[in-house]
Amino acid sequence: MATLARKDAYADFPVKKVSLYFITLGFIALSIGTLFGPFQALNYANLNLYPWLQKILPFVKSYYQGLTLHGVLNAIVFTQLFAQGALLYLQSKEMKMLPQMGVAWAAWWLAFVGLVLAAIPLLLDDATVLYTFYPPLKGHPLFYIGAALIIVSSLVSVYLSVELWHRWKKQNPNKPTPLVSYMSVATWMMWGVAAIGLVIEAVVLLIPWSLGLLKGVDPLLSRTLFWWTGHPIVYFWLLPAYVVWYGILPKRTGGKLISDPLARLVFLAFLIFSSPVGFHHQFADPGIDPFWKLVHTVLTMMVAVPSLVTAFTIAASLELGARAAGGRGMLGWIKKLNWKDPIVLASTLGAIAFIAGGAGGIVNASFTLDYVVHNTTWIPGHFHLPVATAVTLTHMGLAAVLIPHLTGKPLVGLRYFRAGVVLWFTGMMLMAIGMHTMGLLGVPRRAWISNIAPNLEGIYSSSAIWMVLNGIAGTILLIAATPIFYVLFATLLQGRRLAPEERPELEFTEAISGPEGRRSVMVMDRLYFWWATALVIVLVVYMPTLIRIWSTFVSAPGYRLW
Ligand code: HAS
Ligand code: CU
């Protein structure tokens, strides 16, 4: 083992350093956000530990403040920063080209400053508005300004990815974009269309309102702009994990991707159909024409199709590798997957959780069924499967390989990491069972129920057992998080570095059916055209409703409830 001077560590490929900075900042956010999770699970086990938490962390004033920190740091900040770091590196590595490095660092600084600005009011209980920041709940201007800077940073990442692709295309005019880069560019282009709603909401409504320049804002208009971004943001979280499932996972278990063009089609479908679906979060909102709710429902069902395709192709790729390693039987091959590999373990467990998470999503997307579960704990039960299990586990698994790969520092404590991953999966599955069932029994989401016990006797008696399960799951998750974060941060902070030839490689999957010589692949490669198509569709399904709501602008003043 050789010790290299720090300054030499990234000299071979400087994008490694900026990617590492994004990923590290993301994990710092996640480790803080995760801390509040068990307290929320225990709230739903009717244990109010907030007075006790206040003694250790005096700035925490309520369940709602903890929930805001949890949602913002985990769901919004961690996922975005990880995508910015990982996708930038994977695309640059595959294209063997550097992105515009100064711009990449500018994106990191924008995200960092945005995070610090938003964190101040969050920690001071001055922006307890939950991660959806629905008006008329009103937060401190710094929160909205910080959040806007974080979004601007993500848009700089859109530019970085597209610019790099554009340069590569100029140098390789008749070649199809390599697969991982294709998936990465499509993801960023999708986000480029998706983010517009939130940008308008922040710049035109929330920031001027919080600064006192606007007397009030229209809650329905704000919610509609929010969900323009709020649904596709979940695919912005998911697609970097899909990049790993398609581009890296099969390789690490000895398999191959079944079809390269099909993987492209999946990402193209996400580019086109991710955004025009936001009304499925607003089925219960008055003031939106049922016709448009129906259109968004149909498109929601369409956007589930690429995930169904993914389920079958990724399972087939895994089976291929496991059978090649001697796996037999209808399900017996599963034992032969390379479970010791952190990417395989974490991503496959995450994908298994997503089978249930996806099924729940389709229930939510069905207009009439959604009325039963809307605003109950069913909804957090649903989304912890895709985002907190499938996406977060995949990112953790990738980080366990990527951090040593980028830094040259050997992973510390792989066995602890694996144990943490299995416990994380177990805890999330148990919590999902508890929350889905409690939701069906009518327990509301986002409620400090352990603090308002006397009013909820009926709910307690019918769902007591599920509440206990929730508490147990939250405790398991606290135990799970400890070794995972310990291993990742101990790896980062150690002084040892491997010699370049000893560093772990990160190889991309090969496909059985490749892209060569296929006209369909070249058609799919016209990404500017598909990007414009995505924008047109989203304008068609949003503009009639937005214009109508705008024309009857209701000016609501701000409220602070907690
Ligand atoms: Fe959702 C609410 C509908 C996917 C996240 N969702 C939410 C919220 C979040 C969220 C955060 O229609 C709450 C927002 C809030 O705070 O109010 N969701 C869907 C639908 C899908 C879906 C139709 N959601 C996601 C993903 C998320 C996410 C992904 C995060 C990353 N969701 C809704 C609706 C609501 C909603 C309504 C509003 C409800 C309400 O009332 O408020 C679909 O895209 C899902 C398609 C997925 C599949 C599963 C495919 C399975 C795969 C794994 C295969 C396994 C393998 C392993 C390969 C069809 C790909 C094999 C291994 C072996 C060893 C065998
Ligand atoms: Cu959605």
Coordinates of C-alpha atoms and ligand atoms in Angstrom, one line a residue:
M1 CA 0.0 0.0 0.0
A2 CA 1.4 3.3 -1.0
T3 CA 0.6 6.7 0.4
L4 CA 0.1 9.3 -2.2
A5 CA 0.4 13.0 -1.6
R6 CA -3.1 14.5 -1.3
K7 CA -2.6 16.9 -4.3
D8 CA -1.9 14.0 -6.6
A9 CA -5.0 12.0 -5.7
Y10 CA -7.3 13.4 -8.4
A11 CA -4.7 14.6 -10.9
D12 CA -5.5 11.8 -13.4
F13 CA -9.1 13.0 -13.8
P14 CA -10.1 16.2 -11.9
V15 CA -13.8 15.6 -12.2
K16 CA -13.3 13.0 -9.5
K17 CA -12.8 15.7 -6.9
V18 CA -15.8 17.8 -7.7
S19 CA -18.0 14.6 -7.9
L20 CA -16.7 13.6 -4.5
Y21 CA -17.5 17.0 -3.0
F22 CA -21.1 16.7 -4.3
I23 CA -21.5 13.2 -2.9
T24 CA -19.9 14.0 0.5
L25 CA -22.1 17.0 1.0
G26 CA -25.1 14.9 0.0
F27 CA -24.3 12.3 2.6
I28 CA -23.7 15.0 5.3
A29 CA -27.3 16.2 4.6
L30 CA -28.6 12.7 4.6
S31 CA -27.0 11.8 7.9
I32 CA -28.5 14.8 9.6
G33 CA -31.9 14.3 8.0
T34 CA -32.0 10.6 8.9
L35 CA -31.5 11.4 12.5
F36 CA -35.1 12.8 12.7
G37 CA -36.7 9.7 11.1
P38 CA -36.8 7.4 14.2
F39 CA -38.5 10.2 16.2
Q40 CA -41.2 10.4 13.5
A41 CA -41.7 6.7 13.5
L42 CA -41.9 6.7 17.3
N43 CA -44.4 9.6 17.1
Y44 CA -46.6 7.1 15.1
A45 CA -46.0 4.6 17.9
N46 CA -47.6 7.2 20.2
L47 CA -44.2 8.0 21.9
N48 CA -43.6 11.7 22.1
L49 CA -39.9 12.0 22.4
Y50 CA -39.6 15.6 21.3
P51 CA -39.4 17.1 24.8
W52 CA -36.5 14.8 25.4
L53 CA -34.9 15.5 22.0
Q54 CA -35.1 19.2 22.9
K55 CA -32.8 18.7 25.8
I56 CA -30.1 17.4 23.5
L57 CA -30.9 19.6 20.5
P58 CA -32.5 22.7 22.0
F59 CA -33.2 24.2 18.5
V60 CA -35.8 21.5 17.8
K61 CA -39.2 23.0 18.7
S62 CA -41.7 20.5 17.3
Y63 CA -42.4 17.3 15.3
Y64 CA -43.2 19.5 12.3
Q65 CA -39.8 21.2 12.4
G66 CA -38.1 17.7 12.6
L67 CA -40.3 16.5 9.7
T68 CA -39.3 19.6 7.6
L69 CA -35.6 19.0 8.2
H70 CA -36.1 15.3 7.4
G71 CA -37.9 15.8 4.2
V72 CA -35.8 18.7 2.9
L73 CA -32.4 17.2 3.7
N74 CA -33.2 13.6 2.7
A75 CA -35.6 13.8 -0.2
I76 CA -34.6 17.1 -1.8
V77 CA -30.9 17.8 -0.9
F78 CA -29.3 14.4 -0.7
T79 CA -30.9 13.0 -3.8
Q80 CA -30.0 16.1 -5.9
L81 CA -26.4 16.3 -4.7
F82 CA -25.8 12.6 -5.2
A83 CA -27.2 12.8 -8.7
Q84 CA -25.0 15.9 -9.5
G85 CA -21.9 14.1 -8.3
A86 CA -22.5 10.6 -9.5
L87 CA -24.0 11.3 -12.9
L88 CA -21.4 13.9 -13.7
Y89 CA -18.6 11.5 -13.0
L90 CA -20.1 8.5 -14.7
Q91 CA -20.9 10.4 -17.9
S92 CA -17.4 12.0 -18.0
K93 CA -15.8 8.6 -17.3
E94 CA -17.7 6.9 -20.1
M95 CA -17.1 9.7 -22.6
K96 CA -13.5 10.0 -21.5
M97 CA -13.9 13.8 -21.5
L98 CA -13.9 16.5 -18.8
P99 CA -16.9 18.7 -18.2
Q100 CA -16.4 22.4 -17.9
M101 CA -14.6 22.2 -14.6
G102 CA -15.1 25.8 -13.5
V103 CA -18.8 25.5 -14.1
A104 CA -18.9 22.2 -12.2
W105 CA -17.3 23.9 -9.2
A106 CA -19.7 26.9 -9.5
A107 CA -22.6 24.4 -9.3
W108 CA -21.1 22.9 -6.1
W109 CA -20.7 26.3 -4.5
L110 CA -24.2 27.3 -5.5
A111 CA -25.6 24.2 -3.8
F112 CA -23.4 24.7 -0.8
V113 CA -24.4 28.3 -0.2
G114 CA -28.0 27.5 -0.9
L115 CA -27.9 24.7 1.6
V116 CA -26.4 27.0 4.3
L117 CA -28.9 29.8 3.7
A118 CA -31.8 27.4 3.8
A119 CA -30.5 25.6 6.9
I120 CA -30.4 28.8 9.0
P121 CA -34.2 29.4 9.1
L122 CA -34.8 25.6 9.2
L123 CA -32.7 25.1 12.3
L124 CA -34.1 28.3 13.9
D125 CA -37.7 27.0 13.4
D126 CA -38.3 29.9 11.0
A127 CA -39.3 27.8 8.0
T128 CA -41.3 24.9 9.4
V129 CA -43.3 24.6 6.2
L130 CA -42.6 20.9 5.4
Y131 CA -40.8 19.8 2.3
T132 CA -43.7 20.8 0.1
F133 CA -43.8 24.3 1.5
Y134 CA -47.4 24.8 0.6
P135 CA -48.7 28.4 1.0
P136 CA -50.3 29.8 3.0
L137 CA -47.7 28.2 5.4
K138 CA -45.0 30.9 5.3
G139 CA -41.3 30.6 5.9
H140 CA -38.4 33.1 6.2
P141 CA -37.2 34.5 2.9
L142 CA -33.8 32.9 3.4
F143 CA -35.4 29.5 3.1
Y144 CA -36.9 30.2 -0.3
I145 CA -33.8 32.0 -1.5
G146 CA -31.6 29.1 -0.3
A147 CA -33.9 26.6 -2.0
A148 CA -33.8 28.6 -5.2
L149 CA -30.0 28.5 -5.2
I150 CA -30.1 24.8 -4.8
I151 CA -32.4 24.5 -7.8
V152 CA -30.2 26.9 -9.8
S153 CA -27.3 24.6 -9.0
S154 CA -29.2 21.7 -10.4
L155 CA -29.9 23.6 -13.6
V156 CA -26.2 24.3 -14.0
S157 CA -25.8 20.5 -13.8
V158 CA -28.3 20.2 -16.7
Y159 CA -26.1 22.5 -18.6
L160 CA -22.9 20.6 -17.7
S161 CA -24.3 17.3 -18.9
V162 CA -25.9 18.6 -22.1
E163 CA -22.7 20.6 -23.0
L164 CA -20.5 17.6 -22.5
W165 CA -22.8 15.5 -24.6
H166 CA -23.0 18.2 -27.3
R167 CA -19.1 18.3 -27.5
W168 CA -18.9 14.5 -27.6
K169 CA -21.5 14.4 -30.4
K170 CA -19.5 16.9 -32.4
Q171 CA -16.4 14.8 -32.1
N172 CA -18.3 11.5 -32.8
P173 CA -21.0 12.6 -35.3
N174 CA -22.3 9.3 -36.5
K175 CA -21.9 7.3 -33.3
P176 CA -24.7 6.6 -30.9
T177 CA -24.2 8.2 -27.5
P178 CA -22.7 5.6 -25.1
L179 CA -25.5 4.1 -22.9
V180 CA -24.7 5.5 -19.5
S181 CA -24.2 9.0 -20.9
Y182 CA -27.5 8.7 -22.8
M183 CA -29.3 7.8 -19.6
S184 CA -27.5 10.6 -17.8
V185 CA -28.3 13.3 -20.4
A186 CA -31.9 12.1 -20.7
T187 CA -32.3 12.4 -16.9
W188 CA -30.9 15.9 -16.8
M189 CA -33.0 17.0 -19.8
M190 CA -36.1 15.6 -18.0
W191 CA -35.2 17.6 -14.9
G192 CA -34.7 20.7 -17.1
V193 CA -38.4 20.5 -18.1
A194 CA -39.6 19.4 -14.7
A195 CA -37.9 22.2 -12.7
I196 CA -39.7 25.0 -14.5
G197 CA -42.8 24.9 -12.3
L198 CA -40.8 25.2 -9.1
V199 CA -38.6 28.0 -10.6
I200 CA -41.7 30.0 -11.4
E201 CA -43.3 29.3 -8.0
A202 CA -40.1 30.4 -6.2
V203 CA -39.2 33.5 -8.3
V204 CA -42.7 34.9 -9.0
L205 CA -44.6 33.9 -5.9
L206 CA -42.7 32.6 -2.9
I207 CA -39.6 34.9 -2.7
P208 CA -41.5 38.2 -3.4
W209 CA -44.2 37.1 -0.9
S210 CA -41.8 36.2 1.8
L211 CA -40.0 39.5 1.3
G212 CA -43.3 41.4 1.7
L213 CA -43.3 42.5 -2.0
L214 CA -46.5 40.5 -2.6
K215 CA -49.4 40.8 -0.1
G216 CA -50.5 37.3 -0.6
V217 CA -50.2 34.2 -2.8
D218 CA -52.8 31.9 -4.4
P219 CA -52.5 28.5 -2.6
L220 CA -53.9 26.5 -5.6
L221 CA -51.7 28.3 -8.1
S222 CA -48.6 27.6 -5.9
R223 CA -49.6 23.9 -5.4
T224 CA -50.1 23.4 -9.1
L225 CA -46.7 24.9 -9.9
F226 CA -45.2 22.9 -7.1
W227 CA -46.5 19.6 -8.5
W228 CA -45.4 20.4 -12.0
T229 CA -42.0 19.8 -10.5
G230 CA -43.1 17.7 -7.5
H231 CA -44.0 14.6 -9.4
P232 CA -41.1 14.4 -11.9
I233 CA -38.8 15.2 -9.0
V234 CA -39.4 11.6 -7.9
Y235 CA -38.0 10.4 -11.2
F236 CA -35.1 12.8 -10.8
W237 CA -34.5 10.9 -7.6
L238 CA -35.1 7.5 -9.2
L239 CA -33.3 7.7 -12.5
P240 CA -29.8 8.0 -11.1
A241 CA -30.6 4.7 -9.4
Y242 CA -31.8 3.2 -12.7
V243 CA -28.5 4.3 -14.3
V244 CA -26.8 2.1 -11.7
W245 CA -29.3 -0.8 -12.2
Y246 CA -28.8 -0.7 -16.0
G247 CA -25.3 0.5 -16.3
I248 CA -23.4 -1.1 -13.5
L249 CA -25.4 -3.7 -11.5
P250 CA -25.6 -6.6 -14.1
K251 CA -21.8 -6.4 -14.7
R252 CA -21.1 -6.8 -11.0
T253 CA -23.0 -10.0 -10.8
G254 CA -21.6 -11.6 -14.0
G255 CA -24.6 -10.7 -16.1
K256 CA -25.3 -8.6 -19.2
L257 CA -27.9 -6.2 -20.1
I258 CA -30.5 -7.8 -22.3
S259 CA -31.0 -4.9 -24.6
D260 CA -29.2 -1.6 -24.9
P261 CA -31.9 0.0 -27.2
L262 CA -34.6 -0.9 -24.7
A263 CA -32.8 0.8 -21.9
R264 CA -32.6 3.9 -24.1
L265 CA -36.3 3.7 -24.8
V266 CA -37.0 3.5 -21.1
F267 CA -35.1 6.8 -20.4
L268 CA -36.7 8.4 -23.4
A269 CA -40.1 7.5 -22.1
F270 CA -39.1 9.1 -18.8
L271 CA -38.0 12.2 -20.6
I272 CA -41.3 12.6 -22.3
F273 CA -43.8 11.4 -19.7
S274 CA -42.4 12.3 -16.3
S275 CA -43.7 15.8 -16.1
P276 CA -47.2 16.0 -17.5
V277 CA -48.7 14.1 -14.5
G278 CA -48.6 16.4 -11.5
F279 CA -52.4 16.5 -11.0
H280 CA -52.3 13.0 -9.5
H281 CA -51.2 14.8 -6.3
Q282 CA -54.1 17.1 -6.6
F283 CA -57.1 14.8 -7.1
A284 CA -58.6 16.2 -3.9
D285 CA -57.9 19.9 -4.8
P286 CA -61.0 21.8 -6.0
G287 CA -60.6 24.2 -8.9
I288 CA -59.0 21.8 -11.4
D289 CA -61.2 20.5 -14.1
P290 CA -61.8 16.7 -13.8
F291 CA -61.0 16.4 -17.6
W292 CA -57.4 17.5 -16.9
K293 CA -57.2 15.3 -13.8
L294 CA -58.1 12.4 -16.1
V295 CA -55.5 13.4 -18.7
H296 CA -52.8 13.4 -15.9
T297 CA -54.1 10.0 -14.7
V298 CA -53.7 8.4 -18.1
L299 CA -50.2 9.9 -18.5
T300 CA -49.4 8.6 -15.0
M301 CA -50.3 5.1 -16.0
M302 CA -48.0 5.6 -19.1
V303 CA -45.1 6.7 -17.0
A304 CA -45.4 3.5 -14.9
V305 CA -44.6 1.5 -18.1
P306 CA -40.9 2.2 -18.3
S307 CA -40.6 1.1 -14.7
L308 CA -42.4 -2.2 -15.5
V309 CA -40.0 -2.7 -18.4
T310 CA -37.2 -2.0 -16.0
A311 CA -38.5 -4.6 -13.6
F312 CA -38.4 -7.4 -16.2
T313 CA -35.1 -6.5 -17.9
I314 CA -33.1 -5.9 -14.7
A315 CA -34.5 -9.1 -13.2
A316 CA -33.5 -11.0 -16.4
S317 CA -30.0 -9.5 -16.4
L318 CA -29.5 -10.5 -12.8
E319 CA -30.8 -14.0 -13.5
L320 CA -28.5 -14.4 -16.4
G321 CA -25.5 -13.6 -14.2
A322 CA -26.6 -15.9 -11.4
R323 CA -27.3 -18.8 -13.7
A324 CA -23.9 -18.4 -15.3
A325 CA -22.5 -18.6 -11.8
G326 CA -24.2 -22.0 -11.4
G327 CA -27.6 -20.9 -10.1
R328 CA -30.5 -23.4 -10.6
G329 CA -34.2 -23.6 -10.1
M330 CA -37.1 -21.2 -10.5
L331 CA -35.9 -19.0 -7.7
G332 CA -32.8 -20.9 -6.5
W333 CA -30.6 -18.8 -8.8
I334 CA -31.2 -15.8 -6.5
K335 CA -28.7 -17.4 -4.0
K336 CA -26.0 -17.2 -6.6
L337 CA -26.2 -13.4 -7.0
N338 CA -23.0 -11.7 -5.9
W339 CA -24.5 -10.7 -2.6
K340 CA -21.1 -9.8 -1.1
D341 CA -20.7 -6.9 -3.5
P342 CA -22.2 -3.7 -1.8
I343 CA -23.7 -2.5 -5.1
V344 CA -25.4 -5.8 -5.7
L345 CA -26.7 -6.2 -2.2
A346 CA -28.0 -2.7 -1.8
S347 CA -29.4 -2.2 -5.2
T348 CA -31.1 -5.6 -5.4
L349 CA -32.7 -5.2 -2.0
G350 CA -33.8 -1.7 -3.0
A351 CA -35.3 -3.0 -6.3
I352 CA -37.2 -5.7 -4.4
A353 CA -38.7 -2.9 -2.2
F354 CA -39.7 -1.0 -5.2
I355 CA -41.9 -3.8 -6.5
A356 CA -44.2 -3.0 -3.6
G357 CA -43.6 0.7 -3.8
G358 CA -44.5 0.8 -7.5
A359 CA -47.7 -1.2 -6.9
G360 CA -48.7 1.3 -4.2
G361 CA -48.0 4.1 -6.7
I362 CA -50.5 2.6 -9.1
V363 CA -53.1 2.5 -6.4
N364 CA -52.5 6.2 -5.7
A365 CA -52.8 7.0 -9.4
S366 CA -56.3 5.6 -9.5
F367 CA -58.5 8.6 -8.9
T368 CA -61.1 6.8 -6.7
L369 CA -58.7 4.7 -4.7
D370 CA -56.6 7.8 -4.0
Y371 CA -59.5 9.3 -2.1
V372 CA -59.2 6.5 0.4
V373 CA -55.5 6.9 1.1
H374 CA -54.8 10.6 0.3
N375 CA -53.3 12.5 3.3
T376 CA -53.1 9.3 5.4
T377 CA -49.9 7.5 6.5
W378 CA -50.3 5.3 3.4
I379 CA -48.6 8.0 1.4
P380 CA -45.3 8.1 3.4
G381 CA -45.6 4.3 3.5
H382 CA -45.7 4.4 -0.3
F383 CA -42.8 6.8 -0.9
H384 CA -40.4 5.4 1.6
L385 CA -40.2 2.3 -0.6
P386 CA -39.0 4.0 -3.8
V387 CA -37.1 6.9 -2.4
A388 CA -35.9 5.9 1.1
T389 CA -35.2 2.3 0.1
A390 CA -34.7 1.8 -3.7
V391 CA -32.9 5.1 -4.3
T392 CA -31.2 5.6 -1.0
L393 CA -29.9 2.0 -0.8
T394 CA -28.7 2.1 -4.4
H395 CA -26.8 5.4 -3.7
M396 CA -25.3 4.0 -0.6
G397 CA -24.2 0.8 -2.4
L398 CA -22.7 2.9 -5.2
A399 CA -21.0 5.2 -2.7
A400 CA -19.3 2.2 -1.0
V401 CA -17.5 1.5 -4.3
L402 CA -17.4 5.0 -5.8
I403 CA -15.7 6.7 -2.8
P404 CA -12.8 4.2 -2.8
H405 CA -12.7 4.5 -6.6
L406 CA -12.6 8.3 -6.6
T407 CA -10.3 8.8 -3.6
G408 CA -8.1 5.7 -3.7
K409 CA -9.0 5.2 0.0
P410 CA -9.9 1.6 0.8
L411 CA -13.4 0.9 2.2
V412 CA -13.4 0.6 5.9
G413 CA -15.6 -2.2 7.4
L414 CA -17.5 -3.7 4.5
R415 CA -19.1 -6.3 6.8
Y416 CA -20.6 -3.5 9.0
F417 CA -21.8 -1.8 5.8
R418 CA -23.5 -4.9 4.6
A419 CA -25.2 -5.6 7.9
G420 CA -26.4 -2.0 7.9
V421 CA -27.9 -2.4 4.4
V422 CA -29.8 -5.5 5.4
L423 CA -31.2 -3.8 8.5
W424 CA -32.1 -0.7 6.5
F425 CA -34.1 -2.8 4.1
T426 CA -35.8 -4.7 6.9
G427 CA -36.6 -1.6 8.8
M428 CA -38.1 0.2 5.8
M429 CA -40.2 -2.9 4.8
L430 CA -41.6 -3.2 8.3
M431 CA -42.3 0.6 8.4
A432 CA -44.0 0.4 5.0
I433 CA -46.3 -2.4 6.2
G434 CA -47.1 -0.4 9.4
M435 CA -47.7 2.9 7.6
H436 CA -49.8 1.5 4.7
T437 CA -52.0 -0.4 7.1
M438 CA -52.4 2.6 9.5
G439 CA -53.3 4.7 6.5
L440 CA -56.1 2.3 5.5
L441 CA -57.4 2.6 9.1
G442 CA -57.5 6.4 8.7
V443 CA -54.4 7.6 10.5
P444 CA -53.5 11.0 9.1
R445 CA -50.0 11.7 7.7
R446 CA -48.0 14.7 9.0
A447 CA -49.7 14.7 12.4
W448 CA -48.0 15.1 15.8
I449 CA -50.4 12.4 17.0
S450 CA -48.3 11.5 20.1
N451 CA -48.9 15.1 21.3
I452 CA -52.7 15.1 20.8
A453 CA -53.5 11.7 22.2
P454 CA -56.9 12.3 23.9
N455 CA -58.6 13.2 20.6
L456 CA -57.6 10.1 18.8
E457 CA -58.7 7.2 20.9
G458 CA -60.6 5.5 18.0
I459 CA -57.6 5.5 15.9
Y460 CA -55.3 4.2 18.6
S461 CA -57.5 1.3 19.4
S462 CA -57.9 0.1 15.8
S463 CA -54.2 0.5 14.8
A464 CA -52.3 -0.1 18.0
I465 CA -50.4 -3.1 16.7
W466 CA -49.3 -1.3 13.5
M467 CA -48.2 1.6 15.6
V468 CA -46.0 -0.7 17.6
L469 CA -44.6 -2.1 14.4
N470 CA -43.8 1.4 13.2
G471 CA -41.9 2.1 16.4
I472 CA -39.9 -1.1 16.1
A473 CA -39.1 -0.3 12.4
G474 CA -37.9 3.2 13.3
T475 CA -35.6 1.8 16.0
I476 CA -34.2 -0.8 13.5
L477 CA -33.6 2.0 11.0
L478 CA -31.6 4.0 13.7
I479 CA -29.5 0.9 14.3
A480 CA -29.1 0.4 10.5
A481 CA -28.0 3.9 9.8
T482 CA -25.1 3.9 12.3
P483 CA -22.8 1.4 10.5
I484 CA -23.7 2.7 7.1
F485 CA -22.7 6.3 7.9
Y486 CA -19.8 5.1 10.0
V487 CA -18.3 3.1 7.1
L488 CA -18.8 5.9 4.5
F489 CA -17.4 8.7 6.6
A490 CA -14.6 6.6 8.1
T491 CA -13.5 5.7 4.6
L492 CA -13.5 9.3 3.5
L493 CA -11.7 10.6 6.6
Q494 CA -8.9 8.1 6.8
G495 CA -5.4 9.0 5.7
R496 CA -4.6 5.8 3.8
R497 CA -4.6 5.7 0.0
L498 CA -4.1 2.8 -2.3
A499 CA -1.6 3.0 -5.1
P500 CA -3.3 3.8 -8.5
E501 CA -3.1 0.2 -9.7
E502 CA -4.8 -1.1 -6.5
R503 CA -7.8 1.2 -6.7
P504 CA -11.2 -0.5 -7.4
E505 CA -12.3 -0.1 -11.0
L506 CA -15.9 0.7 -11.8
E507 CA -16.9 -1.0 -15.0
F508 CA -20.0 -0.6 -17.1
T509 CA -22.3 -3.4 -18.2
E510 CA -22.2 -4.8 -21.7
A511 CA -25.4 -5.6 -23.6
I512 CA -26.4 -8.8 -25.3
S513 CA -28.2 -6.7 -28.0
G514 CA -26.1 -3.6 -28.6
P515 CA -26.9 -0.3 -30.3
E516 CA -24.7 -0.7 -33.3
G517 CA -26.3 -0.2 -36.7
R518 CA -29.8 0.4 -35.5
R519 CA -31.8 3.3 -37.0
S520 CA -34.1 3.4 -33.9
V521 CA -31.1 4.1 -31.7
M522 CA -30.1 7.1 -33.9
V523 CA -33.7 8.4 -33.8
M524 CA -33.6 8.1 -30.0
D525 CA -30.3 10.0 -30.0
R526 CA -31.9 13.1 -31.3
L527 CA -32.3 14.3 -27.8
Y528 CA -32.8 18.0 -28.5
F529 CA -35.9 17.1 -30.5
W530 CA -37.2 14.8 -27.7
W531 CA -36.5 17.5 -25.1
A532 CA -38.6 20.0 -27.0
T533 CA -41.4 17.4 -27.4
A534 CA -41.4 16.9 -23.6
L535 CA -41.6 20.7 -23.1
V536 CA -44.5 21.0 -25.5
I537 CA -46.5 18.2 -23.9
V538 CA -46.1 19.7 -20.4
L539 CA -47.2 23.1 -21.6
V540 CA -50.3 21.6 -23.3
V541 CA -51.4 19.8 -20.1
Y542 CA -50.7 22.6 -17.7
M543 CA -51.4 25.9 -19.4
P544 CA -55.2 25.9 -19.6
T545 CA -55.4 25.2 -15.9
L546 CA -52.6 27.6 -14.9
I547 CA -54.0 30.5 -16.9
R548 CA -57.5 29.9 -15.4
I549 CA -56.2 29.8 -11.8
W550 CA -54.0 32.9 -12.5
S551 CA -57.0 34.8 -13.8
T552 CA -58.8 34.4 -10.6
F553 CA -55.8 34.9 -8.3
V554 CA -56.8 34.5 -4.6
S555 CA -54.5 36.4 -2.4
A556 CA -53.9 34.5 0.8
P557 CA -51.8 36.0 3.6
G558 CA -49.2 33.9 5.2
Y559 CA -49.7 31.7 8.3
R560 CA -47.4 30.2 10.9
L561 CA -49.0 27.3 12.6
W562 CA -46.1 25.8 14.6
Ligands
HAS1 FE1 -45.3 8.1 -5.9 C1 -47.1 10.2 -3.9 C2 -48.0 7.6 -7.9 C3 -43.4 6.2 -8.1 C4 -42.4 9.2 -4.5 N1 -44.8 9.4 -4.5 C5 -45.7 10.2 -3.8 C6 -45.0 11.0 -2.8 C7 -43.7 10.8 -3.0 C8 -43.6 9.7 -4.0 C9 -42.5 11.4 -2.3 O1 -50.7 8.9 -8.4 C10 -45.6 11.9 -1.8 C11 -45.6 13.4 -2.1 C12 -46.2 14.1 -1.0 O2 -45.5 14.4 0.0 O3 -47.4 14.4 -1.0 N2 -45.7 7.0 -7.7 C13 -46.9 6.9 -8.3 C14 -46.8 6.1 -9.4 C15 -45.5 5.7 -9.5 C16 -44.8 6.3 -8.4 C17 -47.9 5.7 -10.4 N3 -43.3 7.7 -6.2 C18 -42.7 6.9 -7.2 C19 -41.3 7.0 -7.1 C20 -41.0 7.8 -6.0 C21 -42.3 8.3 -5.5 C22 -40.4 6.2 -8.0 C23 -39.7 8.2 -5.5 C24 -38.5 8.0 -6.0 N4 -47.2 8.8 -5.9 C25 -48.1 8.5 -6.8 C26 -49.4 9.3 -6.5 C27 -49.1 10.0 -5.4 C28 -47.7 9.7 -5.0 C29 -50.6 9.3 -7.3 C30 -50.0 11.0 -4.7 C31 -50.8 10.3 -3.7 C32 -51.6 11.3 -2.8 O4 -52.7 11.0 -2.5 O5 -51.0 12.3 -2.3 C33 -44.9 4.7 -10.6 O6 -43.9 5.4 -11.3 C34 -44.4 3.5 -10.1 C35 -44.0 2.5 -11.1 C36 -43.2 1.4 -10.6 C37 -43.3 0.1 -10.8 C38 -42.4 -0.9 -10.1 C39 -41.3 -1.5 -10.9 C40 -40.4 -2.3 -10.1 C41 -39.0 -2.3 -10.3 C42 -38.2 -3.2 -9.4 C43 -38.0 -4.5 -10.0 C44 -37.2 -5.5 -9.1 C45 -36.1 -6.1 -9.5 C46 -35.4 -6.9 -8.5 C47 -35.5 -6.0 -10.8 C48 -44.3 -0.4 -11.7 C49 -38.4 -1.5 -11.4 C50 -35.4 -8.4 -8.9 C51 -34.5 -9.1 -7.9 C52 -34.7 -10.4 -7.6 C53 -33.7 -11.0 -6.7 C54 -35.8 -11.2 -8.1
CU2 CU -46.4 11.7 -8.3

